[in-house]
GROMACS .gro file of C-alpha atoms in nm:
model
  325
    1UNK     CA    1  -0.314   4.915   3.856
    2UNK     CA    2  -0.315   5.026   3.480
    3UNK     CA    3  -0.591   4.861   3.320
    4UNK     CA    4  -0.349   4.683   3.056
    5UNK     CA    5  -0.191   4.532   3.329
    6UNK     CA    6  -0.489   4.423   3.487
    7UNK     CA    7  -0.605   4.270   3.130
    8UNK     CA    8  -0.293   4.106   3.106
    9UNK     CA    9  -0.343   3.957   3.471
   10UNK     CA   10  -0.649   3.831   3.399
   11UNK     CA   11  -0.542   3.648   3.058
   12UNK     CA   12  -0.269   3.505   3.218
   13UNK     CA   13  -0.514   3.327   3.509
   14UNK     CA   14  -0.805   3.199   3.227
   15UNK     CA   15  -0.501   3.084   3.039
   16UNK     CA   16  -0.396   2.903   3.399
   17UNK     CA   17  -0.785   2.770   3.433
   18UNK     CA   18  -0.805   2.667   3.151
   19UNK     CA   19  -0.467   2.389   3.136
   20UNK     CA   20  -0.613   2.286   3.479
   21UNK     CA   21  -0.891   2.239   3.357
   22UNK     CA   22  -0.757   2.006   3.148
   23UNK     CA   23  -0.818   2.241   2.823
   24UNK     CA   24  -0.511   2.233   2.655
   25UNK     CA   25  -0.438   2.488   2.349
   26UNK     CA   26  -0.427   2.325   2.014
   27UNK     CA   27  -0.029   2.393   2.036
   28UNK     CA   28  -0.018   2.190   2.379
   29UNK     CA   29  -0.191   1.924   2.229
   30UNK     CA   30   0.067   1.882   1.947
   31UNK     CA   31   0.330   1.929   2.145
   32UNK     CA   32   0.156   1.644   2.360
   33UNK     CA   33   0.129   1.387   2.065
   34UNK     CA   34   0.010   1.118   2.090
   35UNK     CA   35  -0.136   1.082   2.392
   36UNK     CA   36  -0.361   0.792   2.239
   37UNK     CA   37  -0.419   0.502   2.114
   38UNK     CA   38  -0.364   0.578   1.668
   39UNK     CA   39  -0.540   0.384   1.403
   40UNK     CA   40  -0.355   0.302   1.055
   41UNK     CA   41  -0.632   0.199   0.830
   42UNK     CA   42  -0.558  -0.041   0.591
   43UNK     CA   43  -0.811  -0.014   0.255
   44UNK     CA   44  -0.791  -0.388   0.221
   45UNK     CA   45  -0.911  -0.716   0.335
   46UNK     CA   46  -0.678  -0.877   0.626
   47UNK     CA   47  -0.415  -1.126   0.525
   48UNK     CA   48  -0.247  -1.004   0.190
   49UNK     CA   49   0.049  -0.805   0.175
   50UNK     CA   50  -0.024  -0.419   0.266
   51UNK     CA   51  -0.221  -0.607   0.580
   52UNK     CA   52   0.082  -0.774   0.691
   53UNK     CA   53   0.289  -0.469   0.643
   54UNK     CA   54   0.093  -0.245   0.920
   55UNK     CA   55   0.068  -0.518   1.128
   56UNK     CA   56   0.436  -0.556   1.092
   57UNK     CA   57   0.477  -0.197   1.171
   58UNK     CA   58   0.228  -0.151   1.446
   59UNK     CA   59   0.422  -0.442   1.637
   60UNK     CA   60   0.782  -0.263   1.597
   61UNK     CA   61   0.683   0.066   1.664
   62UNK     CA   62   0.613   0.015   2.036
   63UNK     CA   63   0.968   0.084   2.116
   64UNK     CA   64   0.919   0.428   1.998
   65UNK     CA   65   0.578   0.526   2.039
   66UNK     CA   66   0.374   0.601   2.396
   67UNK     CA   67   0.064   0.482   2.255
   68UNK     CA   68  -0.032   0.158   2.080
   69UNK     CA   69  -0.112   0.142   1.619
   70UNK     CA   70  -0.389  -0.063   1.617
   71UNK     CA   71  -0.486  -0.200   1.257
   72UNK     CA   72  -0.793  -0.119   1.091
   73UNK     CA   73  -0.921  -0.324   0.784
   74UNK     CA   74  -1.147  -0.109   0.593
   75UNK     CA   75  -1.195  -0.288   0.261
   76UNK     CA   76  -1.361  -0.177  -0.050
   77UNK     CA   77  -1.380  -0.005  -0.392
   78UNK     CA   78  -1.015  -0.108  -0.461
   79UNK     CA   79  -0.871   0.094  -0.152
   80UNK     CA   80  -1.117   0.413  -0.225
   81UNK     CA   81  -1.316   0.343   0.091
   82UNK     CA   82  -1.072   0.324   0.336
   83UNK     CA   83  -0.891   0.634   0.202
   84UNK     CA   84  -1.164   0.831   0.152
   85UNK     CA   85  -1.243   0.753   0.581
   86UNK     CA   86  -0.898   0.923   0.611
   87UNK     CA   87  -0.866   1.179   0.409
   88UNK     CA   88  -1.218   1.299   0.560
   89UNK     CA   89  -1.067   1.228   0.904
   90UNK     CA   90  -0.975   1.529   1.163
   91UNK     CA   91  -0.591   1.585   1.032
   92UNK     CA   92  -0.468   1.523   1.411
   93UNK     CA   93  -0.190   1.230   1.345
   94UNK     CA   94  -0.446   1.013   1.520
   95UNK     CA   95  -0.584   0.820   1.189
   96UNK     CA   96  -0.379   0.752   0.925
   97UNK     CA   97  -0.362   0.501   0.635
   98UNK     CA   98  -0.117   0.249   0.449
   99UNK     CA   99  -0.062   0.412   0.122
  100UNK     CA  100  -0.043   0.206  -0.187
  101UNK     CA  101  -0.001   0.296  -0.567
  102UNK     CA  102  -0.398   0.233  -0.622
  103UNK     CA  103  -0.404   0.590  -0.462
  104UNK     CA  104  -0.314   0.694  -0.807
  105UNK     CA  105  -0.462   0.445  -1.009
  106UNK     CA  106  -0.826   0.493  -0.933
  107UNK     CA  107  -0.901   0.828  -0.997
  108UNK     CA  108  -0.748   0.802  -1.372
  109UNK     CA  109  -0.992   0.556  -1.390
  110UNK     CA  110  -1.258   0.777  -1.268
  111UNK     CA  111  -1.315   0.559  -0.943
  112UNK     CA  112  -1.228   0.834  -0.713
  113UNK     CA  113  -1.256   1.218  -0.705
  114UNK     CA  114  -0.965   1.231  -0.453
  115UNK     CA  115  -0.583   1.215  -0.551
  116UNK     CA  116  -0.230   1.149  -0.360
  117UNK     CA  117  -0.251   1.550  -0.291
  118UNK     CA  118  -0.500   1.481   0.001
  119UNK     CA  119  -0.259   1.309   0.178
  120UNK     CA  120   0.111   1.398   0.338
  121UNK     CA  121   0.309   1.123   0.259
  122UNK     CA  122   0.532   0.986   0.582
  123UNK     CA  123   0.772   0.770   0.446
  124UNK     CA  124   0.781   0.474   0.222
  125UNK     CA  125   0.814   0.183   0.339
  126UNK     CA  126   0.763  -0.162   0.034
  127UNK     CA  127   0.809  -0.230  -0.291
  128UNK     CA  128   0.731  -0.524  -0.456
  129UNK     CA  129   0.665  -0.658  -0.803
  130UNK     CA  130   0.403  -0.854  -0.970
  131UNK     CA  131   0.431  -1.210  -1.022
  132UNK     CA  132   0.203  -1.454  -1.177
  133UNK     CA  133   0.079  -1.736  -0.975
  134UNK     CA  134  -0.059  -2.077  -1.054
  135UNK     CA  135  -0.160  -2.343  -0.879
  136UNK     CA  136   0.093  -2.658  -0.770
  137UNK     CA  137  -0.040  -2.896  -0.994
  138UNK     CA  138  -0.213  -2.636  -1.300
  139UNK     CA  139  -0.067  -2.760  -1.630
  140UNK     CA  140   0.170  -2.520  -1.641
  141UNK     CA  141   0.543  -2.514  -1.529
  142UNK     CA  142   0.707  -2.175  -1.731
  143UNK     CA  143   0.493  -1.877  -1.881
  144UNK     CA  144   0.530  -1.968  -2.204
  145UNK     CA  145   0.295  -2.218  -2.154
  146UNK     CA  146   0.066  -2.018  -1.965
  147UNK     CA  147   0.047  -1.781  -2.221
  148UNK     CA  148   0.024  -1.994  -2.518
  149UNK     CA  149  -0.294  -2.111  -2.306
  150UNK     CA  150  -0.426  -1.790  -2.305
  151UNK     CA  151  -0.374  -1.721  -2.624
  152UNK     CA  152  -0.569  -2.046  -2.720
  153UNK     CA  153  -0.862  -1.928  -2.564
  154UNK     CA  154  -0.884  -1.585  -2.522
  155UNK     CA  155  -1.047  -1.475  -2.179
  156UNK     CA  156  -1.095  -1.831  -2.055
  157UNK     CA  157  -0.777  -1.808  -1.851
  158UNK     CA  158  -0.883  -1.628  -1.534
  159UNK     CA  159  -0.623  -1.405  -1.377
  160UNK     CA  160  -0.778  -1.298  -1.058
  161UNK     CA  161  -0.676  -0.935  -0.853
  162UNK     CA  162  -0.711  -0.642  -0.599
  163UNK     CA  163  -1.012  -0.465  -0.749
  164UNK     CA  164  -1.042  -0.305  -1.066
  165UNK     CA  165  -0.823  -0.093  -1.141
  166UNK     CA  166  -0.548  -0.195  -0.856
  167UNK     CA  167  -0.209  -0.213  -0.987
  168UNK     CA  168  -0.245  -0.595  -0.991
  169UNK     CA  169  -0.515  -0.516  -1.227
  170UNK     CA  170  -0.307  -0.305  -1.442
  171UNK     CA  171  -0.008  -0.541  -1.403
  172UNK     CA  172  -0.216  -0.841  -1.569
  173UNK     CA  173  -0.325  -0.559  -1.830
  174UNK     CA  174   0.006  -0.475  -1.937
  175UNK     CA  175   0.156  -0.853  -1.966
  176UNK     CA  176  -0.116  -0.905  -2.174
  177UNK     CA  177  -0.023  -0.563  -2.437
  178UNK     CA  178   0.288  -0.706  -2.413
  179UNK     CA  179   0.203  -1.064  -2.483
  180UNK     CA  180  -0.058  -1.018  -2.741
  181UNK     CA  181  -0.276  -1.222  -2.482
  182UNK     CA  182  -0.622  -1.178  -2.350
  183UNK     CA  183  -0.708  -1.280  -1.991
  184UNK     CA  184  -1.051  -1.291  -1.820
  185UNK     CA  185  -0.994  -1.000  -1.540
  186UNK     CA  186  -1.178  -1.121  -1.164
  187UNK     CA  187  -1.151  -0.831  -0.905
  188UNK     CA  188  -1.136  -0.955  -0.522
  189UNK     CA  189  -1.172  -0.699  -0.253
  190UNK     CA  190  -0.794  -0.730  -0.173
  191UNK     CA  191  -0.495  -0.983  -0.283
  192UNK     CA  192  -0.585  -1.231  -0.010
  193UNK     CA  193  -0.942  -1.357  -0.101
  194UNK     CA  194  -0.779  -1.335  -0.493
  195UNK     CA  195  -0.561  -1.586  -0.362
  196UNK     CA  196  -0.781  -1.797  -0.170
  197UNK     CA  197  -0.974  -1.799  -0.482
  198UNK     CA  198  -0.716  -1.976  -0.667
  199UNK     CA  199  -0.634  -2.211  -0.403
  200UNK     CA  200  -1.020  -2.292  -0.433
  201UNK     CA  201  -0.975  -2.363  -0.816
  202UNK     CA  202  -1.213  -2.028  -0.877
  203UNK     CA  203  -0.941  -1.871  -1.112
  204UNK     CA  204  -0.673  -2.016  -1.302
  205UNK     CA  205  -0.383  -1.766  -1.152
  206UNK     CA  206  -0.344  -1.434  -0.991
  207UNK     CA  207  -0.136  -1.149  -1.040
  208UNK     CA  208  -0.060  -1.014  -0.708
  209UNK     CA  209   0.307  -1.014  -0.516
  210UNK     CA  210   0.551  -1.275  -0.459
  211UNK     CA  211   0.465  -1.155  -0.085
  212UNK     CA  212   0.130  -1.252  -0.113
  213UNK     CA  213   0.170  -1.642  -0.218
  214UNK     CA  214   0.485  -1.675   0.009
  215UNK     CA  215   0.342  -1.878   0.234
  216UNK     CA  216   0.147  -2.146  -0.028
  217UNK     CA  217   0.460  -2.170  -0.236
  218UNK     CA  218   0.659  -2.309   0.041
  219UNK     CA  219   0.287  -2.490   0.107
  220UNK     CA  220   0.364  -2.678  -0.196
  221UNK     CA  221   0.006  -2.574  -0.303
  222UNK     CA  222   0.101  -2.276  -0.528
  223UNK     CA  223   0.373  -2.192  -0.779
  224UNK     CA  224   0.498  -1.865  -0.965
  225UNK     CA  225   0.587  -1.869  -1.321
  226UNK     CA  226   0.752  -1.493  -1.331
  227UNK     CA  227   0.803  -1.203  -1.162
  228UNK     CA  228   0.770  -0.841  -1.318
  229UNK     CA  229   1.084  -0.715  -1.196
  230UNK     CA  230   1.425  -0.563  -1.295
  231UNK     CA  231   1.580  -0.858  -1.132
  232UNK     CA  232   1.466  -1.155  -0.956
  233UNK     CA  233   1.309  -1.160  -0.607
  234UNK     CA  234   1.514  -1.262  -0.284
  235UNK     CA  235   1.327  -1.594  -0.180
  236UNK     CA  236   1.223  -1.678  -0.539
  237UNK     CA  237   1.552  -1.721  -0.696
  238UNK     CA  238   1.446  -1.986  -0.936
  239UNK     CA  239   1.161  -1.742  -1.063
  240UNK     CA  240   1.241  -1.582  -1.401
  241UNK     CA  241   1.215  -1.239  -1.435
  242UNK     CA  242   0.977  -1.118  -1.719
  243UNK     CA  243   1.256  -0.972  -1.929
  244UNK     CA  244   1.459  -1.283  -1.900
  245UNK     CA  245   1.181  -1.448  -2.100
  246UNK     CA  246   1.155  -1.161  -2.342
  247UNK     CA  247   0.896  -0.938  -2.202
  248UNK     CA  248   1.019  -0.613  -2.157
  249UNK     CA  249   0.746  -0.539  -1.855
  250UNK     CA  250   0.848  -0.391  -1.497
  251UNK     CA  251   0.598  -0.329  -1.286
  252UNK     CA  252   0.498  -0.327  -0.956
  253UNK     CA  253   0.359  -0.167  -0.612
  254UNK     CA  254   0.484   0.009  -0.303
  255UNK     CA  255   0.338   0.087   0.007
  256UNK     CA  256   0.385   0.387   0.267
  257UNK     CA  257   0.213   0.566   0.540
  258UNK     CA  258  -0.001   0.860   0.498
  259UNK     CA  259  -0.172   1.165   0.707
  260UNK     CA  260  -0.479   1.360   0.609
  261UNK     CA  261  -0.333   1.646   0.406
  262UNK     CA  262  -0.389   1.915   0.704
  263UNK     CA  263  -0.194   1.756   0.991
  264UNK     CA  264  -0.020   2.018   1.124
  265UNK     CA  265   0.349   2.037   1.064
  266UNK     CA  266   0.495   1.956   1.431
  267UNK     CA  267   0.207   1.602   1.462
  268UNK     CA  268   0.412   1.487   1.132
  269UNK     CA  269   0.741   1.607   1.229
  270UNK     CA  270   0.683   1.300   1.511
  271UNK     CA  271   0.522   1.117   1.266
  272UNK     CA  272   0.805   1.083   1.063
  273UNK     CA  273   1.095   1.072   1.343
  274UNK     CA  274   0.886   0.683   1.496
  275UNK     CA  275   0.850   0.564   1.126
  276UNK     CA  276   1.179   0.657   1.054
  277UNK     CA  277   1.281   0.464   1.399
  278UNK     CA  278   1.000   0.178   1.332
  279UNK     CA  279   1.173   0.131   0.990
  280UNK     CA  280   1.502   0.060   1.140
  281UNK     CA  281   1.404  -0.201   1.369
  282UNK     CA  282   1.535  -0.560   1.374
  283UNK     CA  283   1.178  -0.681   1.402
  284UNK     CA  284   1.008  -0.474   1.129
  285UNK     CA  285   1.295  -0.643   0.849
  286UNK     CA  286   1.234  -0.972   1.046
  287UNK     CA  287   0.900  -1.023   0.983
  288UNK     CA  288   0.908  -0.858   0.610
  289UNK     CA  289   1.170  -1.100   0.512
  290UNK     CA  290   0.918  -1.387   0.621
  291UNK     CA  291   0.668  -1.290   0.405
  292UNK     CA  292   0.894  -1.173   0.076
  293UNK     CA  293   0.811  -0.789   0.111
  294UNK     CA  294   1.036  -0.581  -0.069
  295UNK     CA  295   1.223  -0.363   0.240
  296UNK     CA  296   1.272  -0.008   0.072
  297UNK     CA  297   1.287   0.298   0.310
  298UNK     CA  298   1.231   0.698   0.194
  299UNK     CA  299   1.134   0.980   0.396
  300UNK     CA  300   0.856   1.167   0.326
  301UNK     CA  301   0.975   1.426   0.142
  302UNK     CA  302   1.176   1.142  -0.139
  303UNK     CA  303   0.850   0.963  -0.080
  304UNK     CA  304   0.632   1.244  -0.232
  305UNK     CA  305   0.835   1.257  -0.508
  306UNK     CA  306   0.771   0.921  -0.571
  307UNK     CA  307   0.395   0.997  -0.619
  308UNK     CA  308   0.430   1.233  -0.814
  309UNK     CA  309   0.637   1.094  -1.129
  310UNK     CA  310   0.436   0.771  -1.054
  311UNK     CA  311   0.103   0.915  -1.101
  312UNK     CA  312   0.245   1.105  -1.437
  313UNK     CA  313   0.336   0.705  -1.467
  314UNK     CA  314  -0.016   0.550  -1.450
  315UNK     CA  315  -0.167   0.813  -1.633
  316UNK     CA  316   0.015   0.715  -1.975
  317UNK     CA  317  -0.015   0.342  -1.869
  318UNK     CA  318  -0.421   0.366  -1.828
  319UNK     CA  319  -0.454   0.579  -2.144
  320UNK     CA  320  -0.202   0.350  -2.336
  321UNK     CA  321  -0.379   0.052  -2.233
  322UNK     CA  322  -0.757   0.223  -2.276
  323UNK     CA  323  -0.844   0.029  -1.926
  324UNK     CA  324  -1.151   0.116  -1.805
  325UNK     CA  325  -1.332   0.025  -1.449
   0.00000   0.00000   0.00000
């Protein structure tokens, strides 16, 4: 036997070892995904509206996947902490994390030395505006008289949100270079405990999505004075929109799904074919509608876009504004 042959012969049985010994090839193992169980971080606190949204999404995709989502809350630093875990993560598929537009907030705000680069998107999957939220029985009924409060006493109105620097931070910002008004900014570690803070009579109102006070509206313990949309919000009909009362202010947040930047190409090829699958099911638009989130799908590759003239976007905004953390 030439010894080519013989080199070839023996490659071809430590190849054969080596898949029964259970030591696939990197290739094998991609072609294999997933084979378990994948975590989709979620940077904030459990029970606002990016928190429902995985949890919404882990539950559909089990038609589609072999291998169970399970939700991981990993709350902090306005969203920083849990994408930071990710981005630093082994770029397998296996951990990935809800994407929301704080990823390009913070780090024009020098809170965070990544940016939306680290990360490929998946697809989009939310967008919702921002509303302003009071409680049931505040002395307020229309935003006019909210803000002529606020104007009364500048800062004494508290408007509480997602962190600094979250786009529910930037949202109360902007109403108020619009408005000539001057809130007293209180950062939460997420919508949800913002929220609960207002319920508690902490804060006079938050800024956060109509999503995230759904179920306290129809509570009859919270109301919304306006949303900051281009047209009013399926479920709050009766809410004004901010340029029906004269304020020319749009502005809002989306969510998606992201991989560390370095997944390789076939892991997010099957990434993207369940989401786009997950997206379409009955379920996933079922339980969105019951908590107000804004159903908009994009693939990954309409969804990068998206980043990209958004963080041009918040950029100007933070610079117009001068916000700092």
């Amino acid at each position: 036997m030439k010894r080519s042959q013989l080199l070839r012969g023996i490659a071809a049985l430590s190849a054969t070892a080596a898949l029964s010994l259970g030591l696939a090839t990197p290739a094998a193992a991609q072609a294999d995904f997933p084979n378990r169980t994948i975590e989709l971080l979620v940077p904030y606190q459990p029970g606002g509206g990016t928190d429902g949204l995985a949890r919404a999404f882990a539950e559909a995709s089990r038609k589609h996947i072999s291998q169970s989502i399970v939700i991981v809350n990993r709350p902090g630093a306005g969203g920083a902490i849990g994408w930071t875990e990710v981005i630093n993560a082994k770029p397998d598929g296996y951990k990935l994390a809800v994407l929301t537009v704080e990823l390009l907030t913070l780090p024009h705000l020098g809170l965070a030395k990544f940016n939306y680069d680290d990360f490929q998107p998946i697809a989009q999957l939310n967008a919702d505006p921002a509303a302003i939220t009071v409680k049931a029985d505040a002395p307020w009924n229309t935003i006019e008289e909210f803000l002529a409060a606020a104007k009364k006493s500048p800062e004494s109105v508290r408007v509480g949100n997602s962190g600094n620097g979250s786009i529910w931070h930037l949202a109360a910002a902007a109403l108020e270079d619009k408005t000539g008004t001057k809130f007293g900014h209180i950062p939460f570690q997420g919508a949800a405990p913002a929220v609960l803070a207002l319920l508690g009579g902490h804060i006079e109102a938050v800024a956060v999505s109509p999503a995230e006070v759904t179920t306290h509206v129809q509570g009859g313990k919270l109301k919304v004075l306006m949303v900051m949309a281009d047209k009013r919000v399926k479920g709050f009909e009766k809410v004004p929109t901010a340029k029906e009362r004269g304020i020319d202010l749009s502005i809002g947040t989306w969510r998606g799904l992201g991989a560390p930047k370095n997944t390789p190409p076939e892991v997010m090829a099957k990434l993207r074919e369940i989401t786009a699958k997950t997206a379409a099911e009955p379920l996933m638009h079922e339980v969105m509608d019951k908590q107000n989130l804004g159903y908009v799908y994009t693939d990954g590759a309409v969804f990068k876009e998206t980043l990209a003239k958004d963080n041009v976007y918040f950029k100007q905004l933070i610079t117009k504004l001068n916000i700092k953390p």
